[in-house]
Amino acid sequence: MYRAFVNETVILNLNTGRYHSVNSTGASMLQSLEKAATVAEAAGRLSEQYGRPREEIETDLCEFCEDLLRRDLIALDSTA
């Protein structure tokens, strides 16, 4: 669960009750991931939005997801 504010976005870990803050780039990544069916799809959208190479964005997204996973803020969907 997350909520966007003017200067930051906070993510709530429902298991621990701890809040985690992400900057505007992290917020864009999170929103794109939420709307996309796959990380690759989210990377494509962000690549178009920011005019950066898709491979660069996909690498950044995977690192972002790994960090969120370590913090128990997302779960992997093995059916996708």
mmCIF file of N, CA and C in Angstrom, residues 30-69:
data_model
loop_
_atom_site.group_PDB
_atom_site.id
_atom_site.type_symbol
_atom_site.label_atom_id
_atom_site.label_comp_id
_atom_site.label_asym_id
_atom_site.label_seq_id
_atom_site.Cartn_x
_atom_site.Cartn_y
_atom_site.Cartn_z
ATOM 1 N N LEU A 30 7.033 3.152 -9.223
ATOM 2 C CA LEU A 30 5.990 2.419 -8.517
ATOM 3 C C LEU A 30 4.658 2.524 -9.246
ATOM 4 N N GLN A 31 4.299 3.721 -9.681
ATOM 5 C CA GLN A 31 3.041 3.912 -10.401
ATOM 6 C C GLN A 31 3.041 3.168 -11.728
ATOM 7 N N SER A 32 4.169 3.195 -12.421
ATOM 8 C CA SER A 32 4.266 2.490 -13.695
ATOM 9 C C SER A 32 4.173 0.986 -13.493
ATOM 10 N N LEU A 33 4.825 0.487 -12.461
ATOM 11 C CA LEU A 33 4.754 -0.946 -12.166
ATOM 12 C C LEU A 33 3.334 -1.375 -11.822
ATOM 13 N N GLU A 34 2.627 -0.518 -11.114
ATOM 14 C CA GLU A 34 1.256 -0.845 -10.720
ATOM 15 C C GLU A 34 0.333 -0.958 -11.939
ATOM 16 N N LYS A 35 0.570 -0.125 -12.938
ATOM 17 C CA LYS A 35 -0.292 -0.102 -14.123
ATOM 18 C C LYS A 35 0.082 -1.155 -15.159
ATOM 19 N N ALA A 36 1.308 -1.643 -15.122
ATOM 20 C CA ALA A 36 1.805 -2.567 -16.140
ATOM 21 C C ALA A 36 1.620 -4.017 -15.698
ATOM 22 N N ALA A 37 1.531 -4.890 -16.683
ATOM 23 C CA ALA A 37 1.416 -6.317 -16.395
ATOM 24 C C ALA A 37 2.770 -6.936 -16.074
ATOM 25 N N THR A 38 3.849 -6.328 -16.602
ATOM 26 C CA THR A 38 5.198 -6.857 -16.392
ATOM 27 C C THR A 38 6.174 -5.712 -16.162
ATOM 28 N N VAL A 39 7.339 -6.060 -15.652
ATOM 29 C CA VAL A 39 8.406 -5.073 -15.479
ATOM 30 C C VAL A 39 8.840 -4.537 -16.838
ATOM 31 N N ALA A 40 8.903 -5.421 -17.831
ATOM 32 C CA ALA A 40 9.299 -5.004 -19.181
ATOM 33 C C ALA A 40 8.326 -3.970 -19.747
ATOM 34 N N GLU A 41 7.048 -4.170 -19.513
ATOM 35 C CA GLU A 41 6.041 -3.206 -19.980
ATOM 36 C C GLU A 41 6.210 -1.864 -19.272
ATOM 37 N N ALA A 42 6.435 -1.905 -17.971
ATOM 38 C CA ALA A 42 6.653 -0.667 -17.210
ATOM 39 C C ALA A 42 7.908 0.037 -17.706
ATOM 40 N N ALA A 43 8.945 -0.711 -18.002
ATOM 41 C CA ALA A 43 10.193 -0.124 -18.505
ATOM 42 C C ALA A 43 9.959 0.569 -19.838
ATOM 43 N N GLY A 44 9.158 -0.030 -20.691
ATOM 44 C CA GLY A 44 8.856 0.590 -21.975
ATOM 45 C C GLY A 44 8.146 1.916 -21.818
ATOM 46 N N ARG A 45 7.182 1.958 -20.935
ATOM 47 C CA ARG A 45 6.446 3.211 -20.689
ATOM 48 C C ARG A 45 7.356 4.292 -20.121
ATOM 49 N N LEU A 46 8.179 3.923 -19.139
ATOM 50 C CA LEU A 46 9.078 4.899 -18.526
ATOM 51 C C LEU A 46 10.152 5.353 -19.512
ATOM 52 N N SER A 47 10.596 4.455 -20.358
ATOM 53 C CA SER A 47 11.579 4.800 -21.382
ATOM 54 C C SER A 47 11.035 5.876 -22.315
ATOM 55 N N GLU A 48 9.796 5.713 -22.731
ATOM 56 C CA GLU A 48 9.154 6.708 -23.590
ATOM 57 C C GLU A 48 8.959 8.027 -22.831
ATOM 58 N N GLN A 49 8.535 7.927 -21.590
ATOM 59 C CA GLN A 49 8.244 9.114 -20.791
ATOM 60 C C GLN A 49 9.501 9.954 -20.535
ATOM 61 N N TYR A 50 10.609 9.297 -20.234
ATOM 62 C CA TYR A 50 11.824 10.011 -19.855
ATOM 63 C C TYR A 50 12.865 10.103 -20.971
ATOM 64 N N GLY A 51 12.600 9.460 -22.112
ATOM 65 C CA GLY A 51 13.538 9.528 -23.220
ATOM 66 C C GLY A 51 14.878 8.883 -22.926
ATOM 67 N N ARG A 52 14.866 7.820 -22.156
ATOM 68 C CA ARG A 52 16.079 7.090 -21.792
ATOM 69 C C ARG A 52 16.025 5.705 -22.429
ATOM 70 N N PRO A 53 17.180 5.075 -22.635
ATOM 71 C CA PRO A 53 17.187 3.725 -23.225
ATOM 72 C C PRO A 53 16.406 2.728 -22.378
ATOM 73 N N ARG A 54 15.638 1.901 -23.036
ATOM 74 C CA ARG A 54 14.797 0.915 -22.343
ATOM 75 C C ARG A 54 15.630 0.005 -21.439
ATOM 76 N N GLU A 55 16.799 -0.420 -21.914
ATOM 77 C CA GLU A 55 17.645 -1.320 -21.124
ATOM 78 C C GLU A 55 18.081 -0.673 -19.812
ATOM 79 N N GLU A 56 18.399 0.617 -19.873
ATOM 80 C CA GLU A 56 18.795 1.364 -18.674
ATOM 81 C C GLU A 56 17.639 1.425 -17.682
ATOM 82 N N ILE A 57 16.464 1.737 -18.185
ATOM 83 C CA ILE A 57 15.276 1.830 -17.323
ATOM 84 C C ILE A 57 14.940 0.464 -16.733
ATOM 85 N N GLU A 58 15.030 -0.582 -17.545
ATOM 86 C CA GLU A 58 14.705 -1.922 -17.057
ATOM 87 C C GLU A 58 15.670 -2.343 -15.946
ATOM 88 N N THR A 59 16.945 -2.029 -16.097
ATOM 89 C CA THR A 59 17.927 -2.332 -15.053
ATOM 90 C C THR A 59 17.582 -1.583 -13.768
ATOM 91 N N ASP A 60 17.277 -0.293 -13.900
ATOM 92 C CA ASP A 60 16.908 0.513 -12.730
ATOM 93 C C ASP A 60 15.641 -0.028 -12.068
ATOM 94 N N LEU A 61 14.667 -0.416 -12.872
ATOM 95 C CA LEU A 61 13.414 -0.958 -12.325
ATOM 96 C C LEU A 61 13.662 -2.260 -11.577
ATOM 97 N N CYS A 62 14.490 -3.125 -12.140
ATOM 98 C CA CYS A 62 14.789 -4.400 -11.474
ATOM 99 C C CYS A 62 15.488 -4.166 -10.146
ATOM 100 N N GLU A 63 16.418 -3.223 -10.097
ATOM 101 C CA GLU A 63 17.088 -2.885 -8.838
ATOM 102 C C GLU A 63 16.091 -2.316 -7.830
ATOM 103 N N PHE A 64 15.185 -1.473 -8.304
ATOM 104 C CA PHE A 64 14.142 -0.901 -7.446
ATOM 105 C C PHE A 64 13.258 -2.014 -6.881
ATOM 106 N N CYS A 65 12.850 -2.940 -7.745
ATOM 107 C CA CYS A 65 12.003 -4.056 -7.305
ATOM 108 C C CYS A 65 12.730 -4.957 -6.311
ATOM 109 N N GLU A 66 14.018 -5.205 -6.548
ATOM 110 C CA GLU A 66 14.796 -6.017 -5.611
ATOM 111 C C GLU A 66 14.841 -5.361 -4.237
ATOM 112 N N ASP A 67 14.995 -4.034 -4.208
ATOM 113 C CA ASP A 67 15.002 -3.312 -2.945
ATOM 114 C C ASP A 67 13.642 -3.407 -2.256
ATOM 115 N N LEU A 68 12.576 -3.222 -3.013
ATOM 116 C CA LEU A 68 11.231 -3.336 -2.434
ATOM 117 C C LEU A 68 10.972 -4.752 -1.922
ATOM 118 N N LEU A 69 11.449 -5.745 -2.648
ATOM 119 C CA LEU A 69 11.274 -7.136 -2.240
ATOM 120 C C LEU A 69 12.031 -7.419 -0.945
#
